[in-house]
């Protein structure tokens, strides 16, 4: 199998690492070679964060490069814009319709771009999701990232049951049920 | 056992240490090395592990354990190697009894560091062999090989990693732990007491050791030739090996697992067999300069940068002249890291900003106090430097010059090396004001305990070192503990202590908002009818507050911890705290 390239981008603190753990778990369970690359340390403090996931028969490079991503999962609109050029021509962009102003916007040095999703849709195959609203409906905003995993799951090569199994193994014991429910919400959107 | 698991590079190093029979591990947290200790603790009680106050101490603990006859591990980030370099240079002479491995984690691209130094240069200077793995699987294997080599050649070994290796996950084959019998201790003063008469002899040993190892290295399995099309030959190691394989699948590759000392015979033979020889190594031309010094023609930093991380595309462009085509990146406003919502450092910094005070800064989350809109920190060099640089300013220009200055340092950094600097202030009659920003943890690296938190790495509850008592014990009269969120009192204390012509320490306390034990005080909400659009609440730069189109503000209830800093800033009662 040709190596598949996934990227997860967002703002430090949004929980992108949990998503990559779930991805890593399901890919390993399926028996593929896999490499995942994460950002720890200073950049995690509210900065722009990226996780790369690559899997296939044999994976060398642990990062996804510009123009190579099959799927780009963006937890925030501006981050979708920042990394969209990493997508392949026919790549899929899943974007959570949330706005988090960077300090450069708060202090007035920069302006948060308007119509990001509309503009990206002209160029890429964009799937928009409002995971925060969906999570609020479930009564727990912290599972919004699992909802995004549910949406992304439809664009990857694994069965729904496999995803649910990995979620059960990855998330804290007492949050298994709510995370499974969140996955279902995303999967059925 | 033949279980496979996906593991972070650092997790694999911890696993390798356990499998190798390591019994003692010591470290000070530092990105990208921290997760080694965070994972090694899972193997207790098979081994003992600890957080040391700094890397020098950690290194010496590992040396002691090795002298006592057991395999020991010490891990640190690249700048930690500088702190540990005093014992490192000399333990190179002494050698080992039980195997001794030091993990040095470099940070090309400076994701979380103040410089981009190459630890291989330090190892060369200290005459310490260096192993460099290229993925998680090798990380685990190389740790085990490092212990074999350490004991065989009577030398400490540096395992050099980079951020990309440390923080990438890959598949690892799990094996069992092999218990290694402790070496019997025998008194050997000539080997272990490094005074001139003994050290002169040991230096001769060290030179011979490196030569022997360089000769033997041609047959080390970790130095591997992969012949393919011989038009292009590449010598590489570590993570760049992965980029080379991705970019040049048909090239011949000499993959070095041992990057110091270099296997000269193997390199000479490889160079003869390929048409054009390239050297692909991140950061400094450590391999390249040596190869060139042997009269071998090769291309390296002529076409590669010494800065930042490489990639397959960069290798393809440099060597083949063509890479992947992709769309131009969009113009997106930058998103630099910032202090979290509810961070107590913001409370302290926004006050200092209001009082127009300059801060000599230090290493930690609070270095972000240098970033707009706070922009309070003027200087940051290295761990502990805030206190000593401020002292230097006073001695250069006199006590009045620092009347609008403080030194700011975190609790963990203070115990790391700040305490030495404070001793110097006491001894040499400083009149400065030092603020210890005590958030009860090592924040930036992901919340590790230290001597003042009352918990050890292994989870034991211990008597914490009391920072105020420690300062008083040095003879400092003015030591004041303040709640960082009590802005009124903090303002009064800062003004009073700065005005004094005596040394003062202000301990601004409030726990990190990301600590598991942190209980949010509620959440803040805005009452738009009372808002006068003055923007005072925005001044501290909390990411949870944004200005709406009509000029009033909104507070994101998922981000807000109800710290109340914005509420204290609002003169019109337009912000209220409610339960979350």
XYZ file of C-alpha atoms in Angstrom:
769
model
C 0.000 0.000 0.000
C 1.213 3.474 -0.808
C 1.926 5.475 2.316
C -1.057 7.486 3.519
C -0.458 10.940 4.982
C -2.682 12.491 7.638
C -2.217 15.797 9.432
C -3.915 17.096 12.529
C -3.531 20.804 13.194
C -4.936 23.071 15.854
C -4.178 25.354 18.747
C -2.100 24.091 21.679
C -4.432 22.873 24.413
C -7.226 21.780 22.043
C -6.480 18.105 22.495
C -4.958 17.229 19.121
C -2.604 14.760 20.828
C -5.474 12.545 21.988
C -6.695 12.372 18.404
C -3.283 11.286 17.175
C -3.111 8.619 19.901
C -6.413 7.182 18.651
C -5.137 7.214 15.061
C -1.859 5.598 16.076
C -3.730 2.910 17.977
C -6.033 1.945 15.128
C -3.264 1.906 12.529
C -1.004 -0.247 14.691
C -3.848 -2.655 15.441
C -4.411 -3.022 11.683
C -0.780 -4.124 11.287
C 0.565 -1.263 9.193
C 3.953 0.354 9.620
C 3.279 3.780 11.117
C 5.060 6.937 12.204
C 3.547 9.795 14.112
C 5.180 13.083 14.888
C 4.019 15.453 17.588
C 4.806 18.817 19.107
C 5.513 19.038 22.833
C 6.914 21.787 25.008
C 6.609 25.502 24.482
C 4.570 25.456 21.263
C 1.828 23.601 23.135
C 1.090 26.739 25.140
C -1.603 28.182 22.902
C 0.576 28.100 19.796
C -0.081 26.542 16.426
C 0.420 22.770 16.733
C 0.784 20.041 14.114
C 0.727 16.274 14.322
C 1.805 14.144 11.369
C 0.586 10.584 10.880
C 1.942 8.352 8.112
C 1.118 4.702 7.553
C 1.620 2.036 4.929
C 3.832 -0.960 4.188
C 7.065 0.816 5.121
C 7.307 4.360 6.412
C 10.584 6.262 6.537
C 10.046 9.979 7.048
C 7.977 10.781 10.178
C 6.626 14.079 8.833
C 4.094 14.953 6.147
C 5.424 17.516 3.724
C 3.748 20.258 1.702
C 1.578 18.957 -1.121
C 1.455 15.425 0.290
C -1.403 15.179 2.806
C -4.351 12.908 1.962
C -6.375 14.165 4.908
C -5.924 17.388 6.872
C -7.899 17.578 10.096
C -8.037 21.166 11.354
C -9.383 21.871 14.840
C -9.639 25.577 14.100
C -10.333 27.686 10.986
C -7.175 29.784 10.902
C -5.048 26.671 11.343
C -6.889 25.092 8.373
C -5.847 28.104 6.313
C -2.258 27.982 7.584
C -1.721 24.353 6.603
C -4.056 23.892 3.586
C -1.092 23.903 1.176
C 0.071 20.641 2.743
C -2.871 18.926 0.994
C -2.550 16.885 -2.170
C -4.611 18.072 -5.114
C -7.469 15.679 -4.274
C -6.906 15.739 -0.493
C -9.716 16.087 2.037
C -9.822 18.977 4.505
C -11.925 18.438 7.617
C -12.322 21.706 9.453
C -13.883 22.370 12.806
C -15.807 25.627 12.475
C -14.267 27.299 15.501
C -12.432 30.599 15.771
C -9.689 31.116 18.317
C -8.051 34.501 17.961
C -4.254 34.403 18.090
C -2.652 37.083 20.257
C -1.588 38.913 17.087
C -5.307 39.430 16.346
C -6.258 40.249 19.945
C -3.613 42.978 20.095
C -4.681 44.337 16.719
C -1.396 43.595 14.933
C -3.213 41.263 12.538
C -6.793 40.669 11.383
C -8.522 37.305 11.557
C -9.293 36.443 7.912
C -12.971 36.328 6.891
C -14.601 33.526 4.854
C -11.790 31.022 5.393
C -13.959 27.968 4.859
C -15.701 29.426 1.783
C -12.358 30.333 0.197
C -10.752 26.976 0.964
C -13.814 25.206 -0.469
C -13.049 26.701 -3.883
C -9.738 24.875 -3.967
C -10.071 21.826 -1.753
C -12.535 19.134 -0.830
C -13.725 20.698 2.452
C -15.900 19.085 5.105
C -17.090 21.522 7.752
C -18.125 20.431 11.222
C -19.157 22.405 14.268
C -17.838 20.000 16.854
C -18.135 22.387 19.794
C -21.889 22.841 19.251
C -22.325 19.098 18.854
C -20.310 18.468 22.020
C -22.446 20.981 23.945
C -25.512 19.037 22.835
C -23.912 15.956 24.390
C -23.358 17.955 27.552
C -19.535 17.775 27.550
C -17.465 20.231 25.513
C -14.273 18.253 26.168
C -15.278 15.476 23.753
C -15.390 17.774 20.730
C -12.147 16.243 19.498
C -13.676 12.754 19.488
C -16.508 14.129 17.347
C -13.886 15.293 14.852
C -12.307 11.818 14.952
C -15.734 10.436 14.054
C -15.954 12.705 11.014
C -12.395 11.829 9.927
C -13.055 8.098 10.383
C -15.289 8.104 7.327
C -12.338 9.142 5.176
C -9.990 6.443 6.356
C -9.602 2.724 5.798
C -10.900 1.257 9.045
C -14.226 -0.135 10.240
C -16.418 1.684 12.743
C -16.111 -1.157 15.274
C -12.322 -0.893 15.155
C -12.516 2.808 15.937
C -14.810 2.258 18.888
C -12.516 -0.443 20.219
C -9.478 1.857 20.067
C -11.353 4.754 21.654
C -12.249 2.465 24.526
C -8.564 1.613 24.965
C -7.254 5.161 24.637
C -9.512 7.462 26.657
C -9.755 7.526 30.468
C -12.025 4.789 31.854
C -14.782 7.070 33.132
C -15.094 8.918 29.826
C -15.464 5.847 27.579
C -19.232 6.100 27.141
C -19.333 9.812 26.390
C -16.400 9.476 23.963
C -18.091 6.603 22.148
C -21.267 8.660 21.890
C -19.223 11.581 20.580
C -17.609 9.367 17.953
C -21.060 8.220 16.808
C -22.208 11.841 16.484
C -19.243 12.673 14.259
C -19.499 9.484 12.262
C -23.166 10.114 11.494
C -22.905 13.812 10.666
C 7.786 -12.113 24.190
C 7.190 -10.672 20.708
C 4.673 -7.950 21.345
C 4.746 -4.866 19.121
C 3.797 -1.454 20.373
C 3.705 2.056 18.949
C 6.020 4.193 21.051
C 7.353 7.692 21.252
C 11.131 7.829 20.741
C 11.538 8.817 24.381
C 9.225 6.024 25.519
C 11.356 3.563 23.519
C 14.524 4.861 25.187
C 12.946 4.257 28.590
C 11.937 0.769 27.482
C 15.465 0.090 26.195
C 16.952 1.159 29.514
C 14.622 -1.175 31.367
C 15.365 -4.073 29.010
C 19.107 -3.372 29.404
C 18.804 -3.907 33.134
C 19.270 -0.272 34.184
C 18.849 0.195 37.918
C 19.242 3.943 38.415
C 17.985 6.876 36.340
C 18.301 10.571 37.136
C 17.259 13.591 35.075
C 16.075 17.165 35.089
C 13.090 17.788 32.781
C 13.805 19.508 29.469
C 12.083 19.376 26.090
C 12.646 17.144 24.124
C 13.956 14.682 26.753
C 11.332 14.800 29.512
C 9.221 11.792 28.484
C 12.164 9.436 29.051
C 11.834 9.819 32.817
C 8.052 10.044 32.654
C 8.069 6.606 31.031
C 10.903 5.018 32.960
C 8.949 5.468 36.184
C 6.506 2.836 34.875
C 9.242 0.230 35.340
C 9.523 0.731 39.095
C 10.346 -1.171 41.260
C 12.727 -2.867 38.786
C 14.706 0.353 38.856
C 15.047 3.569 40.836
C 14.389 6.894 39.113
C 14.319 10.519 40.187
C 14.100 14.137 39.177
C 17.309 15.881 40.166
C 17.442 19.654 40.694
C 19.673 20.060 37.632
C 21.562 18.114 34.982
C 24.949 18.303 36.689
C 23.503 16.682 39.777
C 21.683 14.094 37.662
C 24.895 13.241 35.822
C 26.803 12.811 39.070
C 24.067 10.566 40.479
C 24.371 8.358 37.399
C 28.169 8.350 37.753
C 27.883 7.263 41.375
C 25.490 4.470 40.443
C 27.884 3.315 37.728
C 30.802 3.386 40.177
C 28.728 1.279 42.557
C 28.475 -1.299 39.789
C 25.007 -0.909 38.232
C 23.854 0.299 34.829
C 22.650 3.879 35.060
C 20.925 6.414 32.827
C 20.927 10.187 32.782
C 18.836 12.183 30.323
C 18.664 15.863 29.468
C 18.056 18.359 26.712
C 21.007 19.778 24.792
C 21.433 22.861 26.981
C 21.338 20.559 29.980
C 24.465 18.966 28.526
C 26.210 22.287 29.166
C 25.199 22.169 32.811
C 26.344 18.535 33.065
C 29.506 19.045 31.059
C 31.741 19.503 34.096
C 31.263 15.925 35.310
C 30.938 14.679 31.710
C 34.428 15.738 30.662
C 35.963 14.021 33.651
C 33.879 10.869 33.813
C 35.154 10.351 30.287
C 38.579 9.845 31.929
C 37.277 7.736 34.779
C 35.178 5.448 32.623
C 32.568 3.163 34.094
C 31.967 0.143 36.229
C 28.286 -0.470 35.472
C 27.395 0.912 32.011
C 26.665 4.647 31.896
C 24.504 6.199 29.181
C 23.693 9.868 28.856
C 20.831 10.875 26.568
C 21.405 14.287 24.988
C 18.330 15.577 23.188
C 19.076 18.247 20.597
C 16.445 20.603 19.243
C 17.078 21.506 15.591
C 14.559 24.195 14.694
C 14.365 25.277 18.341
C 10.800 24.151 18.989
C 11.338 24.678 22.695
C 14.861 25.961 23.280
C 17.029 29.022 23.527
C 19.705 27.825 21.108
C 20.370 25.193 18.462
C 23.656 23.677 19.631
C 24.861 20.290 18.410
C 25.667 17.937 21.307
C 27.946 15.846 19.097
C 30.451 18.706 19.322
C 30.410 18.488 23.121
C 30.863 14.723 22.976
C 33.829 15.108 20.637
C 35.418 17.623 22.970
C 34.781 15.371 25.976
C 36.021 12.335 23.994
C 32.795 10.471 24.635
C 31.399 8.087 21.968
C 28.027 8.967 20.454
C 25.269 6.700 19.181
C 22.478 8.138 17.085
C 19.247 6.186 16.455
C 16.905 7.066 13.581
C 13.501 5.875 14.834
C 11.750 4.507 17.933
C 12.720 0.912 17.201
C 16.400 1.826 16.937
C 16.117 4.097 19.957
C 15.306 1.100 22.092
C 17.943 -1.129 20.474
C 20.686 1.505 20.586
C 20.216 2.037 24.319
C 20.954 -1.645 24.840
C 23.950 -1.548 22.485
C 25.169 1.592 24.267
C 25.363 -0.284 27.566
C 27.316 -3.123 25.942
C 29.771 -0.654 24.397
C 30.004 1.369 27.598
C 31.130 -1.644 29.586
C 33.300 -3.096 26.808
C 35.261 0.104 26.203
C 35.084 1.474 29.759
C 33.444 4.717 28.676
C 30.283 6.719 29.203
C 28.211 6.774 25.997
C 26.120 9.639 24.694
C 22.887 8.648 22.983
C 22.106 11.668 20.853
C 18.513 12.277 19.830
C 16.698 15.184 18.254
C 13.204 16.556 18.806
C 11.896 14.728 15.737
C 13.112 11.386 17.027
C 12.144 12.038 20.645
C 8.607 13.121 19.737
C 7.862 10.758 16.874
C 6.109 7.475 17.456
C 6.961 4.276 15.641
C 6.578 0.534 16.017
C 8.804 -1.110 18.608
C 9.360 -4.808 19.281
C 9.083 -5.375 23.003
C 11.540 -7.724 24.646
C 12.136 -8.854 28.201
C 14.386 -7.238 30.743
C 17.780 -8.818 31.089
C 19.047 -8.512 34.631
C 22.727 -7.667 34.643
C 24.724 -8.737 37.696
C 26.172 -5.789 39.624
C 29.903 -5.302 39.114
C 31.833 -5.999 42.280
C 33.218 -2.776 43.733
C 36.961 -2.662 44.020
C 38.806 0.359 45.298
C 40.746 1.860 42.366
C 42.004 5.278 43.344
C 44.136 5.694 40.223
C 41.015 5.285 38.057
C 38.425 7.129 40.102
C 40.219 10.014 41.798
C 40.907 12.559 39.093
C 43.809 14.585 40.391
C 46.659 15.477 38.064
C 48.884 12.449 38.628
C 46.035 10.026 37.929
C 44.298 12.076 35.261
C 47.436 12.329 33.113
C 47.484 8.548 32.831
C 43.758 8.318 32.237
C 43.977 10.846 29.414
C 46.330 8.452 27.601
C 43.773 5.703 28.143
C 40.987 7.871 26.722
C 42.953 8.647 23.533
C 43.681 4.953 23.000
C 40.071 4.021 23.753
C 38.799 6.283 20.977
C 41.351 4.945 18.496
C 40.465 1.330 19.326
C 36.811 2.072 18.987
C 37.289 3.848 15.640
C 39.159 0.789 14.330
C 36.538 -1.636 15.585
C 33.659 0.531 14.365
C 33.942 -0.675 10.753
C 32.483 -3.981 11.889
C 29.777 -2.580 14.197
C 26.377 -3.660 12.895
C 24.966 -0.235 13.690
C 27.221 1.205 10.974
C 25.506 -0.165 7.881
C 26.193 0.129 4.156
C 23.162 -0.149 1.896
C 24.550 -0.390 -1.637
C 22.205 0.446 -4.465
C 22.807 2.630 -7.521
C 26.341 3.899 -6.950
C 25.975 7.226 -8.792
C 24.881 8.842 -5.549
C 26.306 7.810 -2.194
C 25.107 9.373 1.056
C 26.611 9.213 4.514
C 23.962 10.013 7.090
C 22.677 9.140 10.568
C 19.699 9.644 12.866
C 16.486 11.211 11.580
C 18.132 12.550 8.375
C 18.550 8.884 7.329
C 14.749 8.711 7.019
C 14.699 11.803 4.819
C 17.424 10.344 2.600
C 15.579 7.027 2.197
C 12.359 8.848 1.369
C 13.950 11.251 -1.115
C 16.575 8.983 -2.728
C 15.200 5.427 -2.674
C 17.760 4.227 -5.258
C 20.883 5.831 -3.781
C 23.595 3.989 -1.855
C 23.640 4.880 1.810
C 26.153 4.510 4.607
C 24.043 4.759 7.734
C 26.124 5.544 10.786
C 24.819 4.392 14.153
C 28.067 5.408 15.858
C 28.729 9.031 14.904
C 31.747 9.481 17.179
C 34.364 8.144 16.707
C 33.823 7.679 12.990
C 34.619 4.338 11.281
C 37.269 5.765 8.964
C 38.033 2.551 7.068
C 34.359 1.988 6.320
C 33.897 5.570 5.144
C 36.988 5.454 2.904
C 35.777 2.260 1.271
C 32.264 3.625 0.741
C 33.665 6.857 -0.723
C 35.705 4.854 -3.259
C 32.664 2.867 -4.356
C 30.300 5.742 -5.125
C 30.502 8.409 -7.830
C 29.384 11.457 -5.878
C 29.436 11.423 -2.094
C 27.046 13.524 -0.041
C 26.886 13.988 3.706
C 23.437 14.672 5.118
C 23.464 15.710 8.781
C 21.313 18.255 10.632
C 23.004 21.150 12.461
C 26.824 21.264 12.427
C 29.060 19.577 9.812
C 30.494 17.208 12.419
C 30.834 14.156 10.161
C 31.598 16.239 7.074
C 34.566 18.145 8.490
C 36.237 14.967 9.656
C 35.665 13.188 6.339
C 37.006 16.182 4.433
C 40.048 16.313 6.730
C 40.942 12.818 5.505
C 41.122 14.165 1.941
C 37.854 12.585 0.839
C 35.821 14.580 -1.662
C 32.241 15.063 -0.529
C 29.401 17.584 -0.611
C 27.634 18.659 2.554
C 26.987 22.101 3.932
C 27.707 23.628 0.510
C 24.115 22.633 -0.345
C 22.587 22.080 3.114
C 21.826 24.509 5.914
C 23.211 24.316 9.464
C 19.890 25.629 10.779
C 16.609 23.931 11.572
C 15.229 20.564 10.605
C 15.636 18.849 7.255
C 12.981 17.014 5.235
C 12.843 14.590 2.328
C 11.826 17.407 0.033
C 14.817 19.484 1.118
C 17.150 16.537 0.448
C 15.567 15.931 -2.984
C 15.868 19.601 -3.946
C 19.477 19.878 -2.780
C 20.758 16.650 -4.355
C 18.438 16.030 -7.315
C 17.533 19.642 -7.983
C 13.803 18.950 -7.895
C 11.186 18.472 -5.180
C 7.398 18.298 -4.726
C 5.265 21.070 -6.208
C 2.742 22.597 -3.851
C 0.513 25.657 -3.503
C 1.994 28.766 -1.952
C 1.152 28.975 1.772
C -1.738 31.315 2.609
C -1.101 34.551 4.457
C -2.279 33.597 7.929
C -1.692 35.704 11.059
C 1.009 34.123 13.218
C 0.000 32.191 16.319
C 2.943 32.244 18.687
C 2.677 30.388 21.998
C 1.151 32.363 24.870
C 0.484 31.995 28.573
C -2.640 29.868 29.190
C -5.955 31.262 30.460
C -5.779 31.400 34.259
C -1.959 31.405 34.256
C -0.690 33.083 37.441
C 2.338 34.475 35.568
C -0.039 36.735 33.633
C -1.212 38.220 36.915
C 2.351 39.041 37.947
C 3.443 40.296 34.540
C 0.425 42.504 33.915
C 1.155 44.205 37.230
C 4.846 44.684 36.370
C 3.784 46.104 33.030
C 1.448 48.581 34.700
C 4.245 49.645 37.070
C 6.601 49.995 34.075
C 9.086 47.588 35.601
C 11.671 45.708 33.515
C 12.260 42.045 34.241
C 15.439 40.055 33.847
C 13.876 36.788 32.724
C 14.643 33.109 32.922
C 13.758 29.771 31.306
C 10.214 28.450 31.642
C 6.631 29.192 30.588
C 7.130 32.654 32.022
C 9.661 33.462 29.292
C 6.436 34.160 27.367
C 6.239 37.348 29.447
C 8.527 38.753 26.756
C 5.764 38.406 24.153
C 3.221 41.135 23.354
C 0.987 42.368 24.830
C 2.868 41.779 28.116
C 6.393 42.532 26.857
C 7.739 42.749 30.406
C 10.798 40.526 30.139
C 13.881 42.242 28.736
C 16.484 39.482 28.950
C 16.672 35.675 28.962
C 19.899 33.706 28.703
C 19.761 30.353 30.443
C 18.521 28.554 33.547
C 19.142 30.665 36.645
C 20.521 33.651 34.762
C 17.785 36.141 35.688
C 19.204 36.639 39.176
C 22.863 36.794 38.229
C 22.395 39.070 35.204
C 20.413 41.541 37.308
C 23.233 41.425 39.854
C 25.688 42.211 37.058
C 23.588 45.200 35.992
C 23.601 46.578 39.505
C 27.354 46.150 39.864
C 27.869 47.824 36.498
C 25.626 50.837 37.033
C 24.820 51.104 40.738
C 21.732 50.479 42.844
C 19.606 53.292 41.449
C 19.906 51.844 37.960
C 17.888 48.754 38.970
C 15.140 50.563 40.869
C 12.742 49.750 38.044
C 14.016 46.182 37.588
C 13.250 42.789 39.083
C 14.517 39.296 38.322
C 11.753 36.766 37.612
C 12.365 33.042 37.937
C 10.137 29.977 38.323
C 10.197 27.681 41.332
C 11.786 24.778 39.473
C 14.340 26.979 37.712
C 15.179 28.653 41.018
C 16.082 25.293 42.507
C 17.936 24.307 39.296
C 20.620 27.006 39.385
C 18.890 30.208 40.511
C 19.697 29.426 44.111
C 23.433 29.721 43.377
C 22.874 33.127 41.829
C 20.916 34.250 44.858
C 23.784 33.159 47.124
C 25.989 35.438 45.083
C 23.560 38.328 45.617
C 23.629 37.733 49.375
C 27.411 37.428 49.478
C 28.143 40.400 47.266
C 25.648 42.785 48.833
C 22.975 43.124 46.167
C 20.028 45.467 46.678
C 17.957 43.837 43.935
C 14.435 42.411 44.065
C 14.020 38.809 42.980
C 10.551 37.448 42.236
C 10.118 33.701 42.423
C 7.047 32.888 40.347
C 5.977 29.831 42.298
C 3.344 27.838 40.413
C 4.173 24.625 42.314
C 5.473 22.687 39.306
C 7.882 22.528 36.387
C 5.320 23.954 33.984
C 6.791 24.269 30.523
C 7.905 20.660 30.239
C 4.509 19.308 31.225
C 4.281 19.404 35.032
C 7.088 17.553 36.712
C 7.610 17.576 40.438
C 10.679 19.055 42.089
C 12.201 19.437 45.533
C 9.664 22.087 46.566
C 6.484 20.256 45.483
C 6.590 17.489 48.069
C 6.312 14.640 45.546
C 9.036 12.556 43.900
C 9.098 11.130 40.375
C 8.193 7.763 41.859
C 5.156 9.316 43.553
C 6.457 9.333 47.095
C 5.301 12.146 49.389
C 8.292 13.906 50.902
C 8.953 17.009 52.971
C 9.099 19.883 50.483
C 11.894 22.430 50.538
C 10.228 25.672 51.573
C 11.404 28.409 49.250
C 10.838 31.208 51.745
C 12.730 29.346 54.468
C 15.538 28.576 52.035
C 15.916 32.273 51.217
C 15.714 33.271 54.885
C 18.321 30.620 55.638
C 20.712 32.464 53.367
C 20.289 35.471 55.597
C 17.865 37.432 53.417
C 15.748 39.630 55.685
C 13.114 40.691 53.181
C 11.270 37.576 52.065
C 7.576 38.088 51.271
C 5.084 35.487 50.108
C 2.128 36.883 48.114
C -0.841 35.412 46.254
C -0.170 36.387 42.633
C -3.890 37.071 42.122
C -4.083 39.481 45.058
C -3.120 42.338 42.756
C -3.567 45.048 45.345
C -1.202 43.424 47.839
C 1.249 42.338 45.148
C 1.457 45.928 43.901
C 2.115 47.225 47.409
C 4.782 44.593 48.083
C 6.593 45.100 44.757
C 6.735 48.882 45.269
C 7.954 48.537 48.854
C 10.628 45.945 48.171
C 12.031 47.678 45.111
C 12.288 50.934 47.062
C 14.478 49.296 49.718
C 18.256 49.493 49.412
C 18.409 45.850 50.427
C 18.063 42.467 48.758
C 14.442 41.261 48.656
C 12.758 38.081 47.515
C 9.070 38.147 46.637
C 7.506 34.727 46.209
C 4.423 35.206 44.023
C 2.401 32.057 44.548
C -0.543 30.549 42.670
C -0.740 27.101 41.105
C -0.404 26.448 37.377
C -3.896 26.297 35.865
C -3.013 23.095 34.021
C -2.182 21.123 37.149
C -4.515 18.188 37.737
C -5.042 19.428 41.276
C -6.083 22.902 40.062
C -9.640 23.831 40.922
C -11.052 26.603 38.696
C -12.524 29.468 40.680
C -15.503 29.508 38.330
C -15.822 31.407 35.096
C -15.995 35.070 34.241
C -18.848 36.526 32.248
C -19.332 39.973 30.757
C -22.276 42.262 31.391
C -22.392 44.103 28.066
C -24.681 46.886 29.320
C -22.002 47.972 31.808
C -19.070 47.622 29.397
C -17.549 50.988 28.439
C -15.383 49.457 25.704
C -12.231 50.786 27.402
C -10.277 47.587 26.677
C -8.567 47.491 30.108
C -9.520 43.825 30.521
C -7.696 43.031 27.280
C -4.379 44.461 28.488
C -3.162 41.312 30.304
C -3.602 39.396 27.025
C -5.762 36.498 28.160
C -6.614 34.250 25.203
C -10.115 33.647 26.577
C -11.125 37.307 26.041
C -11.815 38.749 22.621
C -13.105 42.071 21.448
C -16.379 41.875 19.568
C -17.221 43.934 16.473
C -19.161 46.493 18.574
C -16.138 47.076 20.841
C -17.474 45.166 23.864
C -15.730 41.960 24.910
C -16.658 38.294 25.024
C -15.178 35.641 27.318
C -14.931 32.081 26.009
C -16.529 29.976 28.732
C -14.719 26.797 27.680
C -11.329 28.449 28.123
C -11.935 30.655 31.170
C -10.880 29.367 34.597
C -12.367 32.277 36.485
C -8.998 33.545 37.689
C -10.593 36.980 37.859
C -7.655 39.007 36.596
C -9.835 40.709 33.970
C -12.487 41.317 36.617
C -9.933 43.100 38.826
C -8.972 45.228 35.829
C -12.524 46.339 34.992
C -13.436 49.613 36.714
C -17.082 49.442 35.691
C -18.158 46.114 37.155
C -18.804 44.748 33.691
C -17.159 41.402 34.456
C -18.511 39.003 37.051
C -17.382 35.621 38.263
C -19.989 32.873 38.352
C -19.688 29.163 39.095
C -18.548 27.033 36.159
